[in-house]
Amino acid sequence: MTSVALSKISKTYRSGEKAVLDSIDLDIAPGELFFLLGPSGCGKSTLLRIIAGLIKPSEGKIKFDNDDVTGLPTEKRHTAMVFQNYALWPHMTVLENVKFGLSIRGKNEKEAEKQASDSLSMVEMQDFARRKPSELSGGQQQRVALARAIAVRPKVLLLDEPLSNLDAKLRIAMRREIRRICKESGLTTVYVTHDQKEALAMADRMAVLHEGRLCQAGSPHEIYRRPNSVFVAGFIGEGNFIPAKIAETRDGSAVAETQLGAIAAGVPPSAKFAKGDPCTLLIRPESMLVSREKRENSFPAKIAGGVFLGEFTQWTFDAGERTIIVFEQNAPTRREGEEFFLCASPENIVALPQVF
Ligand code: ADP
């Protein structure tokens, strides 16, 4: 298993233009399923191609384990890439597609056949070995593309939006499958997506990029529960954002003054707040309790509307001048105009710095 270390990777496509990637530092552990996540145009694919050796960085270093591979061409890096459109050869059978990469790497016929068959078994496509790609569904073609990449036993597996051509249901089913395959094969995998749910569901760790800069890297849990900026908090999941001013700081937490009263919140490790600093409080819609009584860390709010969405009800509350969204499971009937207190424990609120 191979580690990947990126240090100070920058990329400018044309001189004089704004950098597409700006001094990215990332460490990816051996065997990790690591996601690059961010809105379209943030530089994810460029970074993936730089790891593959398909694009040269303008600055910075890439190491696989202790080897500096920055100057190595793609064929000497031992990476394998799976593209959005699968890129299977239409005139070859499934088995030939998977075997091809092994044959050109000098494997003898018998070895190549065995390794290709093993890879097809891993993606559960062994029964389709004699078919042509046109005789397969989108999901099956995706599995074959994955088998072809795994078969060459790369040091690093690179996946570029591999599920984006599948319909919504299959995409969700394939999340577990791809994770299983990556984990069983033990390969260090870098996976690009703009779909935050896909990243949350599948990643060991992920990096959120915005306009070529690395905003935050961490486990899905850390990124969702302890985002370090308003951008990350807004990109991953839904949130209520309340303008505030720091009234008191403690170790890892703070009390902030808001129009709704004083609210105690957690503070991300990267934020350095002083008394009087402006901040934004993040409260996730599912982390609030709707209560008739005033409780600790609560504020008054009035129901403005509600939509029953099956697994939960989405309430809209008016709180002062703000609209607060609350997701409530097994919600009782509540009427528009009814007054409540919305309560969240400080661990479920994050004070975010104003500037990134
Ligand atoms: P993402 O994968 O996050 O959508 P990309 O890495 O594809 O982002 O692109 C990042 C930025 O770099 C975009 O503004 C895009 O237009 C630009 N870009 C990508 N490839 C090239 C290229 N070959 N030449 C010039 N600009 C490019």
Tab-separated table of C-alpha atoms and ligand atoms in Angstrom:
chain	number	residue	atom	x	y	z
A	1	MET	CA	0.000	0.000	0.000
A	2	THR	CA	1.240	3.416	-1.006
A	3	SER	CA	0.987	6.803	0.657
A	4	VAL	CA	0.550	9.957	-1.436
A	5	ALA	CA	1.965	13.281	-0.279
A	6	LEU	CA	1.281	16.507	-2.115
A	7	SER	CA	3.249	19.547	-1.051
A	8	LYS	CA	2.598	23.080	-2.257
A	9	ILE	CA	0.990	21.951	-5.521
A	10	SER	CA	0.030	24.906	-7.694
A	11	LYS	CA	-1.188	24.971	-11.272
A	12	THR	CA	-1.635	27.812	-13.722
A	13	TYR	CA	-2.711	26.709	-17.209
A	14	ARG	CA	-1.721	29.941	-18.949
A	15	SER	CA	0.835	32.400	-17.661
A	16	GLY	CA	-0.717	35.544	-16.257
A	17	GLU	CA	-3.998	33.757	-15.472
A	18	LYS	CA	-5.308	33.018	-11.977
A	19	ALA	CA	-3.978	29.781	-10.467
A	20	VAL	CA	-6.383	26.857	-10.858
A	21	LEU	CA	-4.687	25.215	-7.848
A	22	ASP	CA	-3.045	27.279	-5.147
A	23	SER	CA	-0.423	25.639	-2.935
A	24	ILE	CA	-2.237	22.423	-2.025
A	25	ASP	CA	-0.784	20.312	0.789
A	26	LEU	CA	-2.317	16.877	1.332
A	27	ASP	CA	-1.257	13.591	2.885
A	28	ILE	CA	-3.148	10.482	1.856
A	29	ALA	CA	-2.499	7.381	3.953
A	30	PRO	CA	-1.739	3.922	2.503
A	31	GLY	CA	-4.964	2.095	1.667
A	32	GLU	CA	-7.102	5.146	2.290
A	33	LEU	CA	-10.229	5.921	0.260
A	34	PHE	CA	-9.695	9.657	-0.083
A	35	PHE	CA	-12.166	12.075	-1.707
A	36	LEU	CA	-11.540	15.369	-3.474
A	37	LEU	CA	-14.772	17.285	-3.152
A	38	GLY	CA	-15.867	20.725	-4.271
A	39	PRO	CA	-18.097	22.602	-6.692
A	40	SER	CA	-17.549	22.369	-10.424
A	41	GLY	CA	-14.425	24.243	-11.542
A	42	CYS	CA	-12.686	24.176	-8.125
A	43	GLY	CA	-9.740	22.183	-9.509
A	44	LYS	CA	-10.529	18.579	-8.444
A	45	SER	CA	-9.907	16.955	-11.821
A	46	THR	CA	-6.768	18.995	-12.365
A	47	LEU	CA	-5.408	17.744	-9.037
A	48	LEU	CA	-6.336	14.136	-9.872
A	49	ARG	CA	-4.575	14.423	-13.241
A	50	ILE	CA	-1.525	15.898	-11.547
A	51	ILE	CA	-1.393	12.824	-9.259
A	52	ALA	CA	-1.761	10.599	-12.346
A	53	GLY	CA	1.048	12.436	-14.138
A	54	LEU	CA	-1.249	13.502	-16.991
A	55	ILE	CA	-0.728	17.178	-16.096
A	56	LYS	CA	2.438	18.773	-14.747
A	57	PRO	CA	2.057	21.039	-11.722
A	58	SER	CA	3.454	24.569	-12.103
A	59	GLU	CA	4.947	24.231	-8.635
A	60	GLY	CA	5.131	21.672	-5.853
A	61	LYS	CA	6.097	18.053	-5.219
A	62	ILE	CA	4.305	14.717	-5.307
A	63	LYS	CA	5.599	11.732	-3.414
A	64	PHE	CA	4.422	8.115	-3.512
A	65	ASP	CA	5.788	6.692	-0.257
A	66	ASN	CA	9.277	8.145	-0.104
A	67	ASP	CA	9.706	8.452	-3.869
A	68	ASP	CA	9.470	11.833	-5.518
A	69	VAL	CA	7.362	11.145	-8.646
A	70	THR	CA	6.892	14.792	-9.684
A	71	GLY	CA	9.083	14.388	-12.767
A	72	LEU	CA	7.880	10.884	-13.710
A	73	PRO	CA	5.642	10.393	-16.752
A	74	THR	CA	2.263	8.786	-16.175
A	75	GLU	CA	3.333	5.280	-17.370
A	76	LYS	CA	6.088	5.138	-14.739
A	77	ARG	CA	3.867	6.135	-11.814
A	78	HIS	CA	1.822	2.907	-11.659
A	79	THR	CA	-1.501	4.629	-11.229
A	80	ALA	CA	-4.765	3.537	-12.853
A	81	MET	CA	-7.610	5.861	-13.655
A	82	VAL	CA	-11.345	5.236	-14.061
A	83	PHE	CA	-13.127	7.920	-16.056
A	84	GLN	CA	-16.743	9.077	-16.027
A	85	ASN	CA	-17.445	7.540	-19.411
A	86	TYR	CA	-15.692	4.201	-18.535
A	87	ALA	CA	-13.622	4.356	-21.776
A	88	LEU	CA	-13.995	0.620	-22.510
A	89	TRP	CA	-12.913	-0.598	-25.929
A	90	PRO	CA	-16.110	-1.500	-27.790
A	91	HIS	CA	-14.577	-4.152	-30.070
A	92	MET	CA	-13.105	-6.177	-27.185
A	93	THR	CA	-14.927	-8.519	-24.824
A	94	VAL	CA	-15.099	-7.744	-21.127
A	95	LEU	CA	-12.234	-10.146	-20.401
A	96	GLU	CA	-10.099	-8.728	-23.227
A	97	ASN	CA	-10.709	-5.201	-21.934
A	98	VAL	CA	-9.482	-6.170	-18.474
A	99	LYS	CA	-6.588	-8.264	-19.817
A	100	PHE	CA	-5.311	-5.657	-22.235
A	101	GLY	CA	-3.497	-3.505	-19.677
A	102	LEU	CA	-1.774	-6.605	-18.303
A	103	SER	CA	-0.653	-7.865	-21.719
A	104	ILE	CA	0.921	-4.514	-22.641
A	105	ARG	CA	2.735	-4.570	-19.312
A	106	GLY	CA	4.394	-7.807	-20.446
A	107	LYS	CA	2.399	-10.353	-18.432
A	108	ASN	CA	2.274	-13.749	-20.125
A	109	GLU	CA	-1.068	-14.954	-21.435
A	110	LYS	CA	-1.810	-17.326	-18.562
A	111	GLU	CA	-0.921	-14.863	-15.824
A	112	ALA	CA	-2.855	-12.063	-17.525
A	113	GLU	CA	-5.936	-14.296	-17.867
A	114	LYS	CA	-5.772	-15.298	-14.193
A	115	GLN	CA	-5.280	-11.732	-12.931
A	116	ALA	CA	-8.076	-10.418	-15.180
A	117	SER	CA	-10.458	-13.169	-14.028
A	118	ASP	CA	-9.652	-12.427	-10.378
A	119	SER	CA	-10.440	-8.745	-10.924
A	120	LEU	CA	-13.705	-9.575	-12.673
A	121	SER	CA	-14.663	-11.803	-9.718
A	122	MET	CA	-13.915	-8.990	-7.313
A	123	VAL	CA	-16.402	-6.721	-9.103
A	124	GLU	CA	-18.798	-9.690	-9.535
A	125	MET	CA	-18.642	-9.629	-13.334
A	126	GLN	CA	-17.034	-13.035	-13.936
A	127	ASP	CA	-20.198	-14.318	-15.662
A	128	PHE	CA	-20.035	-11.529	-18.258
A	129	ALA	CA	-16.448	-12.142	-19.390
A	130	ARG	CA	-17.375	-13.010	-23.019
A	131	ARG	CA	-19.776	-10.123	-23.567
A	132	LYS	CA	-19.014	-6.907	-25.404
A	133	PRO	CA	-19.395	-3.591	-23.499
A	134	SER	CA	-22.464	-2.703	-25.625
A	135	GLU	CA	-24.216	-5.747	-24.143
A	136	LEU	CA	-23.855	-4.412	-20.576
A	137	SER	CA	-25.807	-1.902	-18.502
A	138	GLY	CA	-24.151	1.337	-17.341
A	139	GLY	CA	-23.528	-0.065	-13.864
A	140	GLN	CA	-21.968	-3.224	-15.313
A	141	GLN	CA	-19.707	-1.203	-17.614
A	142	GLN	CA	-18.613	0.775	-14.587
A	143	ARG	CA	-17.674	-2.450	-12.788
A	144	VAL	CA	-15.642	-3.598	-15.783
A	145	ALA	CA	-13.819	-0.253	-15.902
A	146	LEU	CA	-13.028	-0.701	-12.238
A	147	ALA	CA	-11.850	-4.297	-12.770
A	148	ARG	CA	-9.571	-3.114	-15.581
A	149	ALA	CA	-8.017	-0.512	-13.286
A	150	ILE	CA	-7.589	-2.892	-10.351
A	151	ALA	CA	-6.188	-5.706	-12.522
A	152	VAL	CA	-2.902	-3.900	-13.129
A	153	ARG	CA	-2.429	-3.649	-9.339
A	154	PRO	CA	-1.648	0.056	-9.395
A	155	LYS	CA	0.026	1.862	-6.523
A	156	VAL	CA	-2.763	4.408	-6.581
A	157	LEU	CA	-6.268	4.080	-8.016
A	158	LEU	CA	-7.776	7.311	-9.348
A	159	LEU	CA	-11.515	7.680	-9.884
A	160	ASP	CA	-12.971	10.718	-11.648
A	161	GLU	CA	-16.721	11.065	-10.941
A	162	PRO	CA	-17.147	7.329	-11.631
A	163	LEU	CA	-20.860	7.269	-10.819
A	164	SER	CA	-22.022	10.396	-12.607
A	165	ASN	CA	-23.394	8.567	-15.663
A	166	LEU	CA	-25.594	6.224	-13.640
A	167	ASP	CA	-29.187	6.845	-12.602
A	168	ALA	CA	-29.828	8.020	-9.041
A	169	LYS	CA	-30.821	4.633	-7.605
A	170	LEU	CA	-27.917	2.718	-9.089
A	171	ARG	CA	-25.518	5.457	-8.042
A	172	ILE	CA	-26.500	4.929	-4.438
A	173	ALA	CA	-26.248	1.133	-4.724
A	174	MET	CA	-22.796	1.427	-6.342
A	175	ARG	CA	-21.443	3.563	-3.478
A	176	ARG	CA	-21.228	0.558	-1.186
A	177	GLU	CA	-19.910	-1.652	-3.958
A	178	ILE	CA	-17.068	0.692	-4.933
A	179	ARG	CA	-16.124	1.182	-1.300
A	180	ARG	CA	-16.086	-2.595	-0.765
A	181	ILE	CA	-13.939	-3.138	-3.866
A	182	CYS	CA	-11.448	-0.401	-2.882
A	183	LYS	CA	-11.168	-1.722	0.665
A	184	GLU	CA	-10.873	-5.397	-0.381
A	185	SER	CA	-8.211	-4.592	-2.947
A	186	GLY	CA	-6.338	-2.551	-0.310
A	187	LEU	CA	-5.516	0.136	-2.875
A	188	THR	CA	-4.874	3.756	-1.982
A	189	THR	CA	-7.697	5.471	-3.853
A	190	VAL	CA	-8.308	9.096	-4.741
A	191	TYR	CA	-11.903	9.738	-5.763
A	192	VAL	CA	-13.191	12.977	-7.309
A	193	THR	CA	-16.808	14.033	-6.929
A	194	HIS	CA	-18.945	17.148	-6.593
A	195	ASP	CA	-21.612	15.086	-4.776
A	196	GLN	CA	-21.249	15.728	-1.068
A	197	LYS	CA	-23.558	12.846	-0.124
A	198	GLU	CA	-21.395	10.413	-2.108
A	199	ALA	CA	-18.302	11.663	-0.283
A	200	LEU	CA	-19.943	11.510	3.155
A	201	ALA	CA	-21.209	7.981	2.510
A	202	MET	CA	-18.003	6.527	1.092
A	203	ALA	CA	-14.876	8.370	2.203
A	204	ASP	CA	-12.369	7.466	4.870
A	205	ARG	CA	-11.275	11.091	4.623
A	206	MET	CA	-11.909	13.920	2.247
A	207	ALA	CA	-10.599	17.305	1.178
A	208	VAL	CA	-12.942	20.159	0.338
A	209	LEU	CA	-11.623	22.493	-2.372
A	210	HIS	CA	-12.891	25.941	-3.291
A	211	GLU	CA	-11.493	28.021	-6.156
A	212	GLY	CA	-8.257	26.062	-6.199
A	213	ARG	CA	-7.619	26.235	-2.489
A	214	LEU	CA	-7.821	23.496	0.103
A	215	CYS	CA	-10.449	24.540	2.657
A	216	GLN	CA	-10.368	21.530	4.961
A	217	ALA	CA	-9.332	17.872	5.074
A	218	GLY	CA	-10.773	15.366	7.524
A	219	SER	CA	-13.129	12.449	8.075
A	220	PRO	CA	-16.736	12.852	6.882
A	221	HIS	CA	-17.720	13.193	10.529
A	222	GLU	CA	-15.204	15.971	11.188
A	223	ILE	CA	-16.099	17.860	8.031
A	224	TYR	CA	-19.825	17.672	8.726
A	225	ARG	CA	-19.737	18.242	12.482
A	226	ARG	CA	-16.741	20.580	12.714
A	227	PRO	CA	-16.424	22.508	9.446
A	228	ASN	CA	-13.819	25.261	9.626
A	229	SER	CA	-15.540	27.816	7.397
A	230	VAL	CA	-18.930	28.997	6.241
A	231	PHE	CA	-18.113	27.695	2.765
A	232	VAL	CA	-17.423	24.108	3.955
A	233	ALA	CA	-20.460	24.164	6.260
A	234	GLY	CA	-22.714	25.341	3.436
A	235	PHE	CA	-21.302	22.975	0.836
A	236	ILE	CA	-21.657	19.871	3.018
A	237	GLY	CA	-25.233	19.385	4.155
A	238	GLU	CA	-27.787	21.965	5.173
A	239	GLY	CA	-27.332	24.548	7.850
A	240	ASN	CA	-28.772	27.568	9.614
A	241	PHE	CA	-26.286	30.431	9.756
A	242	ILE	CA	-26.693	33.069	12.458
A	243	PRO	CA	-24.510	36.201	12.593
A	244	ALA	CA	-22.903	36.595	16.024
A	245	LYS	CA	-20.165	38.241	18.028
A	246	ILE	CA	-17.862	36.381	20.428
A	247	ALA	CA	-18.666	37.306	24.034
A	248	GLU	CA	-16.490	34.757	25.799
A	249	THR	CA	-14.012	32.092	24.719
A	250	ARG	CA	-13.083	28.926	26.554
A	251	ASP	CA	-11.012	25.925	25.559
A	252	GLY	CA	-12.667	24.641	22.360
A	253	SER	CA	-15.887	26.526	22.931
A	254	ALA	CA	-17.309	30.039	23.032
A	255	VAL	CA	-20.373	32.022	23.995
A	256	ALA	CA	-21.637	34.260	21.195
A	257	GLU	CA	-24.053	37.166	21.303
A	258	THR	CA	-26.767	37.020	18.650
A	259	GLN	CA	-30.045	38.795	17.945
A	260	LEU	CA	-31.655	35.711	19.472
A	261	GLY	CA	-29.676	35.992	22.730
A	262	ALA	CA	-26.447	34.413	23.975
A	263	ILE	CA	-25.664	31.015	22.423
A	264	ALA	CA	-22.882	28.640	23.520
A	265	ALA	CA	-21.076	26.882	20.658
A	266	GLY	CA	-18.074	24.721	19.806
A	267	VAL	CA	-15.083	26.239	18.027
A	268	PRO	CA	-13.150	24.461	15.240
A	269	PRO	CA	-9.476	23.870	16.176
A	270	SER	CA	-8.289	26.158	13.348
A	271	ALA	CA	-10.319	29.188	14.539
A	272	LYS	CA	-8.656	31.707	16.826
A	273	PHE	CA	-11.318	33.912	18.359
A	274	ALA	CA	-10.964	36.873	20.681
A	275	LYS	CA	-13.717	38.635	22.566
A	276	GLY	CA	-15.637	40.965	20.226
A	277	ASP	CA	-14.741	39.076	17.017
A	278	PRO	CA	-17.587	38.650	14.525
A	279	CYS	CA	-18.485	35.047	13.705
A	280	THR	CA	-21.264	32.956	12.161
A	281	LEU	CA	-22.997	30.228	14.123
A	282	LEU	CA	-23.844	27.026	12.275
A	283	ILE	CA	-26.758	24.956	13.560
A	284	ARG	CA	-27.712	21.905	11.490
A	285	PRO	CA	-31.490	21.519	10.978
A	286	GLU	CA	-31.536	18.027	12.512
A	287	SER	CA	-29.716	19.021	15.695
A	288	MET	CA	-32.427	21.181	17.255
A	289	LEU	CA	-35.077	20.203	19.730
A	290	VAL	CA	-38.497	21.856	19.476
A	291	SER	CA	-39.605	22.577	23.036
A	292	ARG	CA	-42.554	24.293	24.733
A	293	GLU	CA	-40.338	25.323	27.667
A	294	LYS	CA	-37.339	27.563	27.639
A	295	ARG	CA	-34.201	25.428	28.048
A	296	GLU	CA	-30.500	26.006	28.233
A	297	ASN	CA	-29.072	27.253	24.913
A	298	SER	CA	-32.462	27.913	23.376
A	299	PHE	CA	-34.164	30.809	21.663
A	300	PRO	CA	-37.823	31.607	20.964
A	301	ALA	CA	-39.239	30.891	17.496
A	302	LYS	CA	-42.637	30.765	15.842
A	303	ILE	CA	-43.774	28.186	13.273
A	304	ALA	CA	-44.097	29.708	9.801
A	305	GLY	CA	-44.724	26.457	7.928
A	306	GLY	CA	-44.056	22.737	7.741
A	307	VAL	CA	-43.639	20.087	5.068
A	308	PHE	CA	-43.957	16.366	5.825
A	309	LEU	CA	-41.148	14.594	3.949
A	310	GLY	CA	-41.704	11.020	5.121
A	311	GLU	CA	-38.709	10.304	7.307
A	312	PHE	CA	-38.908	13.768	8.890
A	313	THR	CA	-40.876	17.019	8.854
A	314	GLN	CA	-39.152	20.148	7.639
A	315	TRP	CA	-40.310	23.088	9.730
A	316	THR	CA	-39.716	26.721	8.900
A	317	PHE	CA	-39.535	28.901	12.014
A	318	ASP	CA	-39.402	32.672	12.338
A	319	ALA	CA	-36.870	33.659	14.985
A	320	GLY	CA	-36.467	37.415	15.229
A	321	GLU	CA	-35.649	38.488	11.689
A	322	ARG	CA	-34.265	35.082	10.745
A	323	THR	CA	-35.760	32.001	9.207
A	324	ILE	CA	-34.616	28.802	10.887
A	325	ILE	CA	-35.075	25.373	9.285
A	326	VAL	CA	-35.599	22.400	11.592
A	327	PHE	CA	-35.832	18.713	10.642
A	328	GLU	CA	-37.916	16.805	13.161
A	329	GLN	CA	-38.452	13.044	13.126
A	330	ASN	CA	-41.818	11.657	14.237
A	331	ALA	CA	-43.070	15.216	14.558
A	332	PRO	CA	-46.446	15.791	16.239
A	333	THR	CA	-49.015	18.026	14.559
A	334	ARG	CA	-47.984	21.649	14.996
A	335	ARG	CA	-49.836	24.746	13.838
A	336	GLU	CA	-48.586	27.805	12.021
A	337	GLY	CA	-48.065	30.669	14.481
A	338	GLU	CA	-47.435	28.369	17.499
A	339	GLU	CA	-44.578	29.558	19.673
A	340	PHE	CA	-41.730	27.322	20.826
A	341	PHE	CA	-38.129	27.379	21.932
A	342	LEU	CA	-35.483	25.878	19.651
A	343	CYS	CA	-32.724	24.270	21.613
A	344	ALA	CA	-29.352	22.783	20.615
A	345	SER	CA	-26.519	21.661	22.830
A	346	PRO	CA	-23.226	23.576	22.395
A	347	GLU	CA	-21.552	20.475	20.837
A	348	ASN	CA	-24.098	20.710	18.009
A	349	ILE	CA	-23.372	24.363	17.220
A	350	VAL	CA	-20.178	25.619	15.579
A	351	ALA	CA	-18.841	29.179	15.718
A	352	LEU	CA	-17.245	29.834	12.313
A	353	PRO	CA	-14.828	32.618	11.435
A	354	GLN	CA	-16.180	35.280	9.090
A	355	VAL	CA	-13.307	35.109	6.676
A	356	PHE	CA	-11.810	32.015	5.170
B	1	ADP	P1	-13.322	20.479	-11.407
B	1	ADP	O1	-12.823	19.109	-11.686
B	1	ADP	O2	-13.341	20.809	-9.960
B	1	ADP	O3	-14.641	20.785	-12.061
B	1	ADP	P2	-11.175	21.338	-13.154
B	1	ADP	O4	-9.900	20.865	-12.532
B	1	ADP	O5	-11.714	20.557	-14.298
B	1	ADP	O6	-12.279	21.539	-12.035
B	1	ADP	O7	-10.976	22.840	-13.641
B	1	ADP	C1	-10.505	23.858	-12.783
B	1	ADP	C2	-10.359	25.144	-13.588
B	1	ADP	O8	-9.326	24.977	-14.550
B	1	ADP	C3	-11.611	25.541	-14.348
B	1	ADP	O9	-11.738	26.940	-14.292
B	1	ADP	C4	-11.299	25.089	-15.762
B	1	ADP	O10	-11.957	25.895	-16.684
B	1	ADP	C5	-9.792	25.251	-15.850
B	1	ADP	N1	-9.159	24.280	-16.778
B	1	ADP	C6	-9.266	22.934	-16.713
B	1	ADP	N2	-8.543	22.348	-17.697
B	1	ADP	C7	-7.964	23.370	-18.407
B	1	ADP	C8	-7.090	23.429	-19.540
B	1	ADP	N3	-6.661	22.311	-20.135
B	1	ADP	N4	-6.697	24.659	-19.969
B	1	ADP	C9	-7.106	25.783	-19.366
B	1	ADP	N5	-7.926	25.796	-18.286
B	1	ADP	C10	-8.355	24.610	-17.804
